[in-house]
Amino acid sequence: MDKDSIQNHLEALINRDNTAQEMVYKHYYRYGMSVCLRYTSSREEAVEVLNDSFLNVFTKIEQYDSSRDFKPWFRRILINNAINHAQRHVMKAKLIQIEDLSFQPKSDLTSDGDLDYQEMIELTRSLSPMYRTVFNLYVIEGFSHEEISNALQISIGASKSNLSRARCNLREMIIGKYQKGVAKYG
Amino acid sequence: MDDQELDDLFRKAVKEPDIQFVPDDWKKMQEKLDGKGKGVAAKNLSKYLYGIGALLFLFAVSWVLIAVDFTGEFKSLDSNNRREVAIETNDLPNPSREKTGATVQTSDLPNTSDLPQKGIETAKDLSPESNTYSETGSPYPGMGAGKINDFAAYEKQELLENSALGSDNFTQSETIENHLILEKVRKPELSTLSIRENSWLIDSGVNRNTMVTKSSIDSQTFPEEIVKTSGRKIKGQSKLAVLAVFSPDASALKINEIQGLGANAGLNLEYFIHANWSLNLGVLYAFKTYQSPSGYQGSYGNVYDLSGNCYILDIPLNVRYYAVNGDRDRWYASTGLSSYLMLREKYDLSYESSTGYPKEFQLDIKNQNQHYLTIVNLSVGYERHLSDNLGIQVEPYLKIPYSGVGEGDVNLKSAGVLIGLKYRW
């Protein structure tokens, strides 16, 4: 879908045009899921967050400034919903699902020692929701600890601590499970 | 691997998402769009309806109980008394008839020796003129008008006292009914005569009529033993009372896991819908602390230790029944529903990770969870009167949620003893 076409669909969202909604959904699905999967414990949760975000897009499209790129606005919505989701589900032991389950990598690291997307998702899902959220916000989204503390309503110290523990856990898992693949980092 | 290398590893992976579109996800999205949050709204609506239904049920139950109570009291009235009261209602004063004393039954007249001493003394202070009028107009040989006048005052005082009786044997409605009868007797005369004439009439005919009513009520409708056993008289008190309460609070998920004490403090407004029944609306700031060392069962696994500290706005709405009314104290039972507005929830969770090492994390959640009318309150209490307006209460209570409380939807039960200072206007 070319840029003009998607822009037309975005504008048509104001009229609650169902075809436009479907086109926009399909066009930004991959991007949206790539964000949501990183913040959630399962694909089902990721879809839930994604659809909540699209619902916000479709119902609050008037707030979108069409002179600017859509992605950053959409990304912000995705992250806000992901944070809300993490906060609401953090105690409901979704994290235990992953932490309690033994980590079962589907494949080794790629031959050059890099992670593919699926491996990265599996690793981050091993973290508790709070660690995972802080790690994603800091490392992937580029939030500062102050911004994270505001977003998650935790102290800056807690943000730093969670990030440190998240890194430690990830490092431990990578070294332990992928000793061969990450030998060059050892 | 240092932090920078680790971060770069993940940043690089993010750039290559391999995600295929799944048509079912769009179907879910369409369902969401069709509903536009209808599901959420319906969920919330059902909660509200459930709460409203529970409230209506409480009101209905209390109303039925009150109605039964009133019926019982009416039945307790002797049918002859009711007929006599009805006759008195129709027997509006007729000055000419009263002067003849045609309707007066001497057997119903009060014994003058029973009149209050104060009234007799007052009679001595009356002017000769007044005495002349009274003696001339009095239909009762040997009874001075001053005595009659004072009897009216005595009777009025009695009525005022009776109107505030709060017992089973003497309901407010009956008092009001009798009071209205007497008012109907008085008013026509007061509105048509001068003050002097009015005074004379009160001394003679009107009061005579009133006396008949009073004597009937005293001798039959409200026999002496009933008045004596009617419990504590609440003189001139309104239907409203306010209560400042404090309570230690023990909360736990399981009864054998009580560790540490929280506290409640707040205000309770009590509205008496009947002498023995009241509605209570409170606002309590509650701190509840609990631990679950045996493990909070999560959705997918065990949390091996849970420690929670919750700051809650507890809004109870209860119905209270005063079962035992003594001269100085009362016993009551209370039930109703509470709403919990979770102001802040702080949790410490620890669990065993796949590596075998214990993992810990903390949660700090603010204003995320509200539970409307989902906590059942049960309590019994003892109230001791300190004065006409002041009282102290001790009320052991139990709070049991019928749906999950807080972020973890836990079955958080609470118990404690509310200690309150009550003021009733």
Short mmCIF file of N, CA, C and O in Angstrom, two decimals, chain B residues 343-391:
data_model
loop_
_atom_site.label_atom_id
_atom_site.label_comp_id
_atom_site.label_asym_id
_atom_site.label_seq_id
_atom_site.Cartn_x
_atom_site.Cartn_y
_atom_site.Cartn_z
N LEU B 343 -7.11 3.11 47.21
CA LEU B 343 -6.32 4.31 46.98
C LEU B 343 -4.89 3.96 46.60
O LEU B 343 -4.31 4.56 45.71
N ARG B 344 -4.36 3.01 47.31
CA ARG B 344 -2.97 2.60 47.02
C ARG B 344 -2.78 1.15 47.44
O ARG B 344 -3.24 0.75 48.51
N GLU B 345 -2.10 0.41 46.60
CA GLU B 345 -1.83 -0.99 46.91
C GLU B 345 -0.33 -1.23 46.75
O GLU B 345 0.24 -0.93 45.70
N LYS B 346 0.27 -1.72 47.79
CA LYS B 346 1.71 -2.02 47.72
C LYS B 346 1.90 -3.51 48.03
O LYS B 346 1.46 -3.99 49.07
N TYR B 347 2.52 -4.18 47.10
CA TYR B 347 2.70 -5.62 47.26
C TYR B 347 4.17 -5.99 47.12
O TYR B 347 4.89 -5.43 46.29
N ASP B 348 4.56 -6.93 47.90
CA ASP B 348 5.86 -7.58 47.74
C ASP B 348 5.59 -9.03 47.40
O ASP B 348 4.94 -9.75 48.15
N LEU B 349 6.10 -9.43 46.27
CA LEU B 349 5.89 -10.81 45.83
C LEU B 349 7.23 -11.49 45.65
O LEU B 349 8.18 -10.88 45.15
N SER B 350 7.29 -12.71 46.07
CA SER B 350 8.51 -13.48 45.79
C SER B 350 8.09 -14.85 45.27
O SER B 350 7.06 -15.38 45.67
N TYR B 351 8.86 -15.35 44.39
CA TYR B 351 8.52 -16.63 43.79
C TYR B 351 9.81 -17.31 43.34
O TYR B 351 10.87 -16.69 43.26
N GLU B 352 9.68 -18.55 43.04
CA GLU B 352 10.85 -19.30 42.63
C GLU B 352 10.94 -19.31 41.11
O GLU B 352 9.99 -19.68 40.43
N SER B 353 12.07 -18.89 40.62
CA SER B 353 12.22 -18.81 39.17
C SER B 353 12.63 -20.16 38.61
O SER B 353 12.87 -21.12 39.35
N SER B 354 12.70 -20.21 37.33
CA SER B 354 13.07 -21.47 36.68
C SER B 354 14.50 -21.87 37.02
O SER B 354 14.85 -23.04 36.95
N THR B 355 15.30 -20.90 37.39
CA THR B 355 16.68 -21.21 37.73
C THR B 355 16.80 -21.75 39.15
O THR B 355 17.86 -22.15 39.58
N GLY B 356 15.66 -21.72 39.88
CA GLY B 356 15.71 -22.19 41.25
C GLY B 356 15.98 -21.10 42.26
O GLY B 356 15.84 -21.28 43.46
N TYR B 357 16.36 -19.92 41.78
CA TYR B 357 16.63 -18.82 42.69
C TYR B 357 15.32 -18.08 42.99
O TYR B 357 14.46 -17.94 42.11
N PRO B 358 15.17 -17.62 44.20
CA PRO B 358 13.97 -16.83 44.50
C PRO B 358 14.01 -15.48 43.77
O PRO B 358 15.06 -14.85 43.68
N LYS B 359 12.89 -15.12 43.24
CA LYS B 359 12.77 -13.84 42.56
C LYS B 359 11.81 -12.96 43.35
O LYS B 359 10.83 -13.46 43.91
N GLU B 360 12.07 -11.72 43.35
CA GLU B 360 11.20 -10.81 44.08
C GLU B 360 10.85 -9.63 43.19
O GLU B 360 11.64 -9.23 42.34
N PHE B 361 9.69 -9.14 43.40
CA PHE B 361 9.34 -7.86 42.78
C PHE B 361 8.26 -7.17 43.60
O PHE B 361 7.61 -7.78 44.44
N GLN B 362 8.17 -5.90 43.36
CA GLN B 362 7.24 -5.08 44.12
C GLN B 362 6.24 -4.42 43.18
O GLN B 362 6.56 -4.14 42.02
N LEU B 363 5.10 -4.16 43.73
CA LEU B 363 4.08 -3.44 42.98
C LEU B 363 3.62 -2.25 43.82
O LEU B 363 3.49 -2.36 45.03
N ASP B 364 3.41 -1.18 43.14
CA ASP B 364 2.85 0.00 43.82
C ASP B 364 1.79 0.58 42.89
O ASP B 364 2.10 1.19 41.88
N ILE B 365 0.56 0.36 43.24
CA ILE B 365 -0.55 0.71 42.34
C ILE B 365 -1.44 1.74 43.01
O ILE B 365 -1.80 1.59 44.19
N LYS B 366 -1.75 2.76 42.27
CA LYS B 366 -2.57 3.84 42.85
C LYS B 366 -3.88 4.00 42.07
O LYS B 366 -3.86 4.12 40.84
N ASN B 367 -4.95 4.02 42.80
CA ASN B 367 -6.28 4.34 42.24
C ASN B 367 -6.63 3.51 41.01
O ASN B 367 -7.21 4.02 40.06
N GLN B 368 -6.28 2.26 41.03
CA GLN B 368 -6.56 1.43 39.86
C GLN B 368 -7.78 0.53 40.04
O GLN B 368 -8.39 0.10 39.07
N ASN B 369 -8.12 0.26 41.27
CA ASN B 369 -9.19 -0.72 41.49
C ASN B 369 -10.28 -0.17 42.41
O ASN B 369 -9.98 0.33 43.50
N GLN B 370 -11.49 -0.25 41.94
CA GLN B 370 -12.64 0.15 42.76
C GLN B 370 -13.64 -1.00 42.78
O GLN B 370 -13.93 -1.59 41.74
N HIS B 371 -14.12 -1.28 43.94
CA HIS B 371 -15.08 -2.39 44.09
C HIS B 371 -16.33 -1.84 44.74
O HIS B 371 -16.33 -1.54 45.94
N TYR B 372 -17.37 -1.71 43.94
CA TYR B 372 -18.58 -1.07 44.45
C TYR B 372 -19.54 -2.10 45.02
O TYR B 372 -19.99 -3.01 44.32
N LEU B 373 -19.81 -1.93 46.30
CA LEU B 373 -20.80 -2.76 47.01
C LEU B 373 -20.54 -4.25 46.80
O LEU B 373 -21.44 -5.03 46.49
N THR B 374 -19.31 -4.62 46.96
CA THR B 374 -18.96 -6.02 46.77
C THR B 374 -18.43 -6.67 48.04
O THR B 374 -17.95 -7.80 48.00
N ILE B 375 -18.51 -5.94 49.14
CA ILE B 375 -18.02 -6.52 50.41
C ILE B 375 -19.20 -6.59 51.37
O ILE B 375 -19.89 -5.59 51.62
N VAL B 376 -19.43 -7.75 51.89
CA VAL B 376 -20.55 -7.94 52.81
C VAL B 376 -20.09 -7.61 54.23
O VAL B 376 -19.06 -8.10 54.68
N ASN B 377 -20.86 -6.76 54.90
CA ASN B 377 -20.55 -6.39 56.29
C ASN B 377 -21.48 -7.12 57.24
O ASN B 377 -22.69 -7.15 57.02
N LEU B 378 -20.92 -7.68 58.27
CA LEU B 378 -21.71 -8.29 59.33
C LEU B 378 -21.16 -7.81 60.67
O LEU B 378 -19.95 -7.79 60.87
N SER B 379 -22.04 -7.40 61.55
CA SER B 379 -21.54 -6.95 62.85
C SER B 379 -22.65 -6.99 63.89
O SER B 379 -23.84 -6.99 63.57
N VAL B 380 -22.23 -7.05 65.12
CA VAL B 380 -23.14 -6.85 66.25
C VAL B 380 -22.49 -5.79 67.13
O VAL B 380 -21.27 -5.60 67.08
N GLY B 381 -23.30 -5.08 67.89
CA GLY B 381 -22.72 -4.00 68.66
C GLY B 381 -23.45 -3.73 69.96
O GLY B 381 -24.59 -4.17 70.18
N TYR B 382 -22.73 -3.00 70.80
CA TYR B 382 -23.27 -2.60 72.09
C TYR B 382 -23.11 -1.10 72.21
O TYR B 382 -22.03 -0.55 71.93
N GLU B 383 -24.21 -0.44 72.57
CA GLU B 383 -24.17 1.02 72.71
C GLU B 383 -24.50 1.39 74.14
O GLU B 383 -25.51 0.94 74.69
N ARG B 384 -23.68 2.23 74.71
CA ARG B 384 -23.89 2.68 76.08
C ARG B 384 -24.12 4.19 76.05
O ARG B 384 -23.34 4.94 75.48
N HIS B 385 -25.21 4.63 76.66
CA HIS B 385 -25.52 6.05 76.66
C HIS B 385 -24.68 6.77 77.70
O HIS B 385 -24.64 6.37 78.86
N LEU B 386 -24.03 7.80 77.26
CA LEU B 386 -23.26 8.63 78.19
C LEU B 386 -24.11 9.80 78.66
O LEU B 386 -23.94 10.31 79.75
N SER B 387 -24.98 10.28 77.78
CA SER B 387 -25.92 11.35 78.12
C SER B 387 -27.07 11.22 77.13
O SER B 387 -27.16 10.25 76.38
N ASP B 388 -27.96 12.22 77.14
CA ASP B 388 -29.10 12.16 76.23
C ASP B 388 -28.65 12.14 74.78
O ASP B 388 -29.29 11.54 73.92
N ASN B 389 -27.54 12.80 74.48
CA ASN B 389 -27.09 12.92 73.10
C ASN B 389 -25.87 12.08 72.78
O ASN B 389 -25.63 11.77 71.62
N LEU B 390 -25.12 11.75 73.78
CA LEU B 390 -23.85 11.07 73.53
C LEU B 390 -23.92 9.59 73.89
O LEU B 390 -24.60 9.21 74.85
N GLY B 391 -23.24 8.82 73.13
CA GLY B 391 -23.16 7.40 73.44
C GLY B 391 -21.85 6.83 72.93
O GLY B 391 -21.21 7.42 72.05
#
